[in-house]
């Protein structure tokens, strides 16, 4: 972790990505920073093909000094799968939200896992569709009041790592959280190593905050309580 | 330009109508003729109708489909209705009488009714070879098409099946000959 | 290296062999009648000795949406990549095709039209013209070829890769179920045996030796090129835009590039005596029926104008052919798809309405066309 000691900023992140263009208090910059450090630690900057979805992740389309492709909504995984199959030497990362990963893109994620595709999928889970204004997501928890469930969402939601592990016993599967930066970095670094070792599918869900759509912009304590207590309780942070 | 010789064959999906058509077209091509085979089916593998258009010619074949046939072959009862409109004066008919029992509609064409399934069962113990017997009978009507090119054509169409079941090779050849010998 | 050889094969096999001859390396697809044999062919090639040596990629996706985007991924890697689909699969591919249209990615697809709308039959139609040309939410900037014979499946099956990578537009071979499943003679050959030079490819992501500047092959608002501190360049691509001015620029840049290329790309064929009074306009296998009809009628009463590229459509050439025609008959196995292009091109150039012979999702025989001319 030399990089972390020398600089608070990953080398592979474009200097003028700071200040970031995400919403104030958004979790994405934390995830991208951790990913940046992981990429630096492994010396992968010139080898990464970075795919982003349509959603808040699209704001990262030119965040890094990495070759990047923004795909259609829910289609980042198959794009990176097709890329990796044609260019196995490239390091393929698909960076998506809970909609791109678990709703419109779910079939692609699970089938990539079933085929043990040698890519890294990062799903940033803030339990809501943020970019489009706060609609219900497959990870919205019971009682959350969101735009398309204004009277409160129901109890059903997806625990993805368990499903991934179910269809693929050897994949790298983990859940992390934006508030533990060093843990997140290590998780992403290990996940990338899994791909470098040619071991196949690597999947990391990262619990993240969205103060804007959680309506807690002016209440940071509530933001982090919800993230670290409520979300993390429903979605355990651990290696699977 | 001479008119191509036109063959239409119709059966149920899974009866091998398409295979027969492919083999005949392939054999004609191997003999140096122009040939085209166009299959028709509803659902892909089983059930539903299965038919094929074959044309053989010494000249270029202008279009892969046609509306009247010179040789008309049915392997199931409802195929009669299905391809009835392809009959014209002088069309020769071959039917598998095991499944096609009611020939009243096509009597005036004096169909060659062959109980291919029974022959396949009794002579070859393999009911599936009935379509090879039918094909042998068909050969008699097709001008300038000899049995010789058929070995190669069968190999081409059934190659993979023969790899799994080498006995089929000999069986098909015999069934073909049996059908051929049935017609004088 | 393949030596020229005559084979007796079905259309789908001709297409598979064409892709192989063209140096395609990756196939991403999903089974759908009447194209599945193309996938079977490639899967077999990919696990053969020769295929392994050539690093062939074969991937059956979870659905056509996945396959379409995997195809984009293969192209991003700089690999000649293709897919094959029809009907409902063709519909699903439009998500990926519209991204490729926006970003001018050279995706190649063999589309073998089947009955429609919806599941319909697995057999045949000419009803996917609108999808192939206009299927996305763009303005239809794709290159679409309509082959008419088995040999053309092979010839254009190779050509689409060159056109795609040279001009950088989604390029489709729009065949049909009859051609796909028909068995007949095809001469297969290696491109170099016919003096055909294969257009080189370049990756979009992780390209080390870029010779064609990105701004030449992609709309500029979609590209952000970044130079890192160590001088290394990184390329970022997007299709999501923020301002109306940006999206206007993207559309106009695509249009300008397409229109400039159109002159080189447009293809058509004419048949029959130039003085014949009746002009038949037909594409694909129906044009073969038209030729047979013209011959059967003695070759003097009718002539054929056959667009080979449906997009770009041979507008000027059709206008020239229509001059002096007493009647113009459009025959297609669809309802007003080819005819719409014809009427669009001839608007203001002819005084009589175009006669329409529409047989959506069913074949058209030479005798039917001959009967139309006879009227």
mmCIF file of C-alpha atoms in Angstrom, chain A residues 3-200:
data_model
loop_
_atom_site.group_PDB
_atom_site.id
_atom_site.type_symbol
_atom_site.label_atom_id
_atom_site.label_comp_id
_atom_site.label_asym_id
_atom_site.label_seq_id
_atom_site.Cartn_x
_atom_site.Cartn_y
_atom_site.Cartn_z
ATOM 1 C CA UNK A 3 0.663 4.473 -3.000
ATOM 2 C CA UNK A 4 -1.640 5.339 -0.114
ATOM 3 C CA UNK A 5 1.247 6.660 1.980
ATOM 4 C CA UNK A 6 2.735 8.790 -0.776
ATOM 5 C CA UNK A 7 -0.404 10.366 -2.147
ATOM 6 C CA UNK A 8 -4.044 10.769 -1.301
ATOM 7 C CA UNK A 9 -4.883 10.511 -4.961
ATOM 8 C CA UNK A 10 -4.508 7.546 -7.323
ATOM 9 C CA UNK A 11 -2.108 8.014 -10.209
ATOM 10 C CA UNK A 12 -4.586 6.677 -12.731
ATOM 11 C CA UNK A 13 -7.222 9.227 -11.839
ATOM 12 C CA UNK A 14 -7.226 12.318 -14.015
ATOM 13 C CA UNK A 15 -6.113 15.326 -11.989
ATOM 14 C CA UNK A 16 -9.073 17.448 -12.996
ATOM 15 C CA UNK A 17 -11.509 14.777 -11.853
ATOM 16 C CA UNK A 18 -11.111 16.514 -8.551
ATOM 17 C CA UNK A 19 -13.408 18.095 -7.439
ATOM 18 C CA UNK A 20 -15.674 15.322 -8.665
ATOM 19 C CA UNK A 21 -18.943 15.954 -10.485
ATOM 20 C CA UNK A 22 -20.995 13.492 -8.459
ATOM 21 C CA UNK A 23 -23.517 14.778 -5.958
ATOM 22 C CA UNK A 24 -22.144 16.050 -2.684
ATOM 23 C CA UNK A 25 -21.718 13.146 -0.293
ATOM 24 C CA UNK A 26 -22.080 10.497 -3.050
ATOM 25 C CA UNK A 27 -20.362 7.183 -2.507
ATOM 26 C CA UNK A 28 -19.056 6.760 -6.064
ATOM 27 C CA UNK A 29 -15.910 8.892 -5.570
ATOM 28 C CA UNK A 30 -14.932 6.615 -2.681
ATOM 29 C CA UNK A 31 -15.335 3.502 -4.795
ATOM 30 C CA UNK A 32 -13.532 5.025 -7.764
ATOM 31 C CA UNK A 33 -10.696 6.167 -5.545
ATOM 32 C CA UNK A 34 -10.305 2.724 -4.033
ATOM 33 C CA UNK A 35 -10.416 1.184 -7.505
ATOM 34 C CA UNK A 36 -7.819 3.683 -8.702
ATOM 35 C CA UNK A 37 -5.442 2.734 -5.898
ATOM 36 C CA UNK A 38 -5.975 -0.970 -6.589
ATOM 37 C CA UNK A 39 -5.155 -0.423 -10.263
ATOM 38 C CA UNK A 40 -2.042 1.587 -9.347
ATOM 39 C CA UNK A 41 -0.860 -1.031 -6.854
ATOM 40 C CA UNK A 42 -1.064 -3.709 -9.489
ATOM 41 C CA UNK A 43 0.460 -1.507 -12.215
ATOM 42 C CA UNK A 44 -2.496 -2.004 -14.524
ATOM 43 C CA UNK A 45 -3.179 1.500 -15.803
ATOM 44 C CA UNK A 46 -2.191 0.784 -19.396
ATOM 45 C CA UNK A 47 -4.024 -2.548 -19.434
ATOM 46 C CA UNK A 48 -7.460 -1.720 -18.079
ATOM 47 C CA UNK A 49 -10.546 -1.482 -20.263
ATOM 48 C CA UNK A 50 -13.076 0.250 -18.032
ATOM 49 C CA UNK A 51 -16.770 -0.103 -18.816
ATOM 50 C CA UNK A 52 -19.457 2.076 -17.264
ATOM 51 C CA UNK A 53 -23.236 1.822 -17.421
ATOM 52 C CA UNK A 54 -25.918 4.447 -17.864
ATOM 53 C CA UNK A 55 -26.780 5.636 -14.417
ATOM 54 C CA UNK A 56 -24.615 7.532 -11.975
ATOM 55 C CA UNK A 57 -21.696 5.354 -13.044
ATOM 56 C CA UNK A 58 -21.690 7.175 -16.378
ATOM 57 C CA UNK A 59 -20.262 10.198 -14.636
ATOM 58 C CA UNK A 60 -17.065 8.181 -14.415
ATOM 59 C CA UNK A 61 -16.755 7.862 -18.207
ATOM 60 C CA UNK A 62 -13.777 10.199 -18.254
ATOM 61 C CA UNK A 63 -12.868 10.078 -14.584
ATOM 62 C CA UNK A 64 -9.776 7.989 -15.040
ATOM 63 C CA UNK A 65 -6.766 7.988 -17.265
ATOM 64 C CA UNK A 66 -7.946 4.594 -18.446
ATOM 65 C CA UNK A 67 -9.442 3.517 -21.769
ATOM 66 C CA UNK A 68 -13.156 3.705 -21.015
ATOM 67 C CA UNK A 69 -16.390 2.751 -22.764
ATOM 68 C CA UNK A 70 -19.828 3.872 -21.714
ATOM 69 C CA UNK A 71 -22.399 1.298 -22.836
ATOM 70 C CA UNK A 72 -26.182 1.164 -22.903
ATOM 71 C CA UNK A 73 -28.058 0.675 -19.649
ATOM 72 C CA UNK A 74 -27.631 -2.823 -18.289
ATOM 73 C CA UNK A 75 -25.266 -3.874 -21.055
ATOM 74 C CA UNK A 76 -21.849 -3.145 -19.577
ATOM 75 C CA UNK A 77 -21.285 -6.765 -18.606
ATOM 76 C CA UNK A 78 -21.830 -8.321 -22.041
ATOM 77 C CA UNK A 79 -19.756 -5.559 -23.656
ATOM 78 C CA UNK A 80 -16.820 -6.304 -21.375
ATOM 79 C CA UNK A 81 -17.353 -10.043 -21.814
ATOM 80 C CA UNK A 82 -17.160 -9.675 -25.586
ATOM 81 C CA UNK A 83 -14.110 -7.470 -25.230
ATOM 82 C CA UNK A 84 -12.280 -9.813 -22.880
ATOM 83 C CA UNK A 85 -12.985 -12.843 -25.044
ATOM 84 C CA UNK A 86 -11.437 -11.059 -28.013
ATOM 85 C CA UNK A 87 -8.584 -9.510 -26.012
ATOM 86 C CA UNK A 88 -7.763 -11.727 -23.032
ATOM 87 C CA UNK A 89 -4.662 -9.623 -22.265
ATOM 88 C CA UNK A 90 -6.809 -6.620 -21.393
ATOM 89 C CA UNK A 91 -8.128 -6.208 -17.848
ATOM 90 C CA UNK A 92 -11.897 -5.878 -18.180
ATOM 91 C CA UNK A 93 -13.867 -4.055 -15.514
ATOM 92 C CA UNK A 94 -17.625 -3.473 -15.621
ATOM 93 C CA UNK A 95 -18.676 -0.706 -13.242
ATOM 94 C CA UNK A 96 -22.445 -0.530 -12.770
ATOM 95 C CA UNK A 97 -25.202 0.403 -10.364
ATOM 96 C CA UNK A 98 -27.880 -1.722 -8.759
ATOM 97 C CA UNK A 99 -30.224 -1.231 -11.744
ATOM 98 C CA UNK A 100 -27.647 -2.111 -14.361
ATOM 99 C CA UNK A 101 -26.500 -5.023 -12.236
ATOM 100 C CA UNK A 102 -29.679 -6.448 -10.763
ATOM 101 C CA UNK A 103 -32.618 -5.431 -12.895
ATOM 102 C CA UNK A 104 -32.085 -4.785 -16.579
ATOM 103 C CA UNK A 105 -28.630 -6.317 -16.441
ATOM 104 C CA UNK A 106 -29.283 -9.216 -14.088
ATOM 105 C CA UNK A 107 -29.457 -11.883 -16.743
ATOM 106 C CA UNK A 108 -26.109 -10.762 -18.127
ATOM 107 C CA UNK A 109 -24.467 -10.767 -14.690
ATOM 108 C CA UNK A 110 -25.707 -14.211 -13.726
ATOM 109 C CA UNK A 111 -24.913 -15.755 -17.090
ATOM 110 C CA UNK A 112 -21.436 -14.255 -17.042
ATOM 111 C CA UNK A 113 -21.051 -15.921 -13.644
ATOM 112 C CA UNK A 114 -22.424 -19.201 -14.968
ATOM 113 C CA UNK A 115 -19.860 -19.105 -17.755
ATOM 114 C CA UNK A 116 -17.142 -17.985 -15.319
ATOM 115 C CA UNK A 117 -16.222 -15.080 -17.600
ATOM 116 C CA UNK A 118 -12.837 -13.655 -16.645
ATOM 117 C CA UNK A 119 -14.014 -10.126 -15.887
ATOM 118 C CA UNK A 120 -14.495 -7.987 -12.786
ATOM 119 C CA UNK A 121 -17.984 -6.715 -12.090
ATOM 120 C CA UNK A 122 -18.396 -3.951 -9.545
ATOM 121 C CA UNK A 123 -21.970 -3.159 -8.525
ATOM 122 C CA UNK A 124 -22.424 0.031 -6.567
ATOM 123 C CA UNK A 125 -25.533 -0.565 -4.481
ATOM 124 C CA UNK A 126 -27.304 2.432 -2.972
ATOM 125 C CA UNK A 127 -30.720 0.724 -2.889
ATOM 126 C CA UNK A 128 -32.279 3.183 -5.301
ATOM 127 C CA UNK A 129 -32.180 4.284 -8.958
ATOM 128 C CA UNK A 130 -30.390 7.525 -8.380
ATOM 129 C CA UNK A 131 -29.643 9.179 -11.731
ATOM 130 C CA UNK A 132 -33.259 8.917 -12.881
ATOM 131 C CA UNK A 133 -34.589 10.488 -9.700
ATOM 132 C CA UNK A 134 -34.962 7.867 -6.997
ATOM 133 C CA UNK A 135 -37.097 4.984 -8.222
ATOM 134 C CA UNK A 136 -37.283 1.562 -6.635
ATOM 135 C CA UNK A 137 -34.374 -0.777 -7.198
ATOM 136 C CA UNK A 138 -34.130 -4.541 -6.704
ATOM 137 C CA UNK A 139 -32.185 -3.697 -3.567
ATOM 138 C CA UNK A 140 -34.651 -1.211 -2.092
ATOM 139 C CA UNK A 141 -35.498 -2.328 1.432
ATOM 140 C CA UNK A 142 -38.870 -2.768 3.073
ATOM 141 C CA UNK A 143 -40.416 0.499 4.116
ATOM 142 C CA UNK A 144 -38.109 2.752 2.069
ATOM 143 C CA UNK A 145 -40.220 5.439 0.431
ATOM 144 C CA UNK A 146 -39.106 5.922 -3.157
ATOM 145 C CA UNK A 147 -40.579 7.535 -6.257
ATOM 146 C CA UNK A 148 -42.143 4.350 -7.609
ATOM 147 C CA UNK A 149 -43.076 2.966 -4.199
ATOM 148 C CA UNK A 150 -44.186 6.132 -2.424
ATOM 149 C CA UNK A 151 -46.110 4.226 0.214
ATOM 150 C CA UNK A 152 -43.114 2.143 1.083
ATOM 151 C CA UNK A 153 -41.266 -0.637 -0.740
ATOM 152 C CA UNK A 154 -42.051 -4.272 -0.001
ATOM 153 C CA UNK A 155 -39.865 -6.781 1.753
ATOM 154 C CA UNK A 156 -38.511 -8.492 -1.368
ATOM 155 C CA UNK A 157 -35.028 -7.613 -2.536
ATOM 156 C CA UNK A 158 -32.030 -9.316 -4.056
ATOM 157 C CA UNK A 159 -29.019 -10.636 -2.180
ATOM 158 C CA UNK A 160 -26.779 -10.966 -5.188
ATOM 159 C CA UNK A 161 -23.509 -12.351 -3.813
ATOM 160 C CA UNK A 162 -25.379 -15.397 -2.535
ATOM 161 C CA UNK A 163 -26.835 -15.966 -5.998
ATOM 162 C CA UNK A 164 -23.484 -15.539 -7.702
ATOM 163 C CA UNK A 165 -21.919 -17.979 -5.285
ATOM 164 C CA UNK A 166 -24.763 -20.384 -5.964
ATOM 165 C CA UNK A 167 -24.134 -20.495 -9.691
ATOM 166 C CA UNK A 168 -20.357 -20.269 -9.487
ATOM 167 C CA UNK A 169 -18.461 -21.991 -6.685
ATOM 168 C CA UNK A 170 -15.032 -20.627 -7.661
ATOM 169 C CA UNK A 171 -15.788 -16.987 -8.468
ATOM 170 C CA UNK A 172 -14.371 -14.183 -6.350
ATOM 171 C CA UNK A 173 -17.475 -12.881 -4.571
ATOM 172 C CA UNK A 174 -17.529 -10.136 -1.989
ATOM 173 C CA UNK A 175 -19.431 -7.211 -0.615
ATOM 174 C CA UNK A 176 -17.746 -4.108 0.641
ATOM 175 C CA UNK A 177 -18.794 -0.630 1.787
ATOM 176 C CA UNK A 178 -17.686 2.891 0.945
ATOM 177 C CA UNK A 179 -16.957 3.779 4.550
ATOM 178 C CA UNK A 180 -14.086 1.354 4.948
ATOM 179 C CA UNK A 181 -11.672 2.693 2.337
ATOM 180 C CA UNK A 182 -8.765 0.353 3.056
ATOM 181 C CA UNK A 183 -11.022 -2.680 3.152
ATOM 182 C CA UNK A 184 -12.562 -1.636 -0.126
ATOM 183 C CA UNK A 185 -9.179 -1.155 -1.751
ATOM 184 C CA UNK A 186 -8.027 -4.582 -0.660
ATOM 185 C CA UNK A 187 -11.231 -6.196 -1.854
ATOM 186 C CA UNK A 188 -10.914 -4.625 -5.289
ATOM 187 C CA UNK A 189 -7.226 -5.452 -5.502
ATOM 188 C CA UNK A 190 -7.905 -9.098 -4.662
ATOM 189 C CA UNK A 191 -10.727 -9.156 -7.166
ATOM 190 C CA UNK A 192 -8.459 -7.799 -9.892
ATOM 191 C CA UNK A 193 -5.825 -10.349 -8.979
ATOM 192 C CA UNK A 194 -8.428 -13.066 -9.501
ATOM 193 C CA UNK A 195 -8.762 -11.903 -13.113
ATOM 194 C CA UNK A 196 -5.025 -11.540 -13.588
ATOM 195 C CA UNK A 197 -4.606 -15.110 -12.410
ATOM 196 C CA UNK A 198 -7.108 -16.201 -15.056
ATOM 197 C CA UNK A 199 -9.397 -17.655 -12.431
ATOM 198 C CA UNK A 200 -12.574 -16.295 -13.940
#
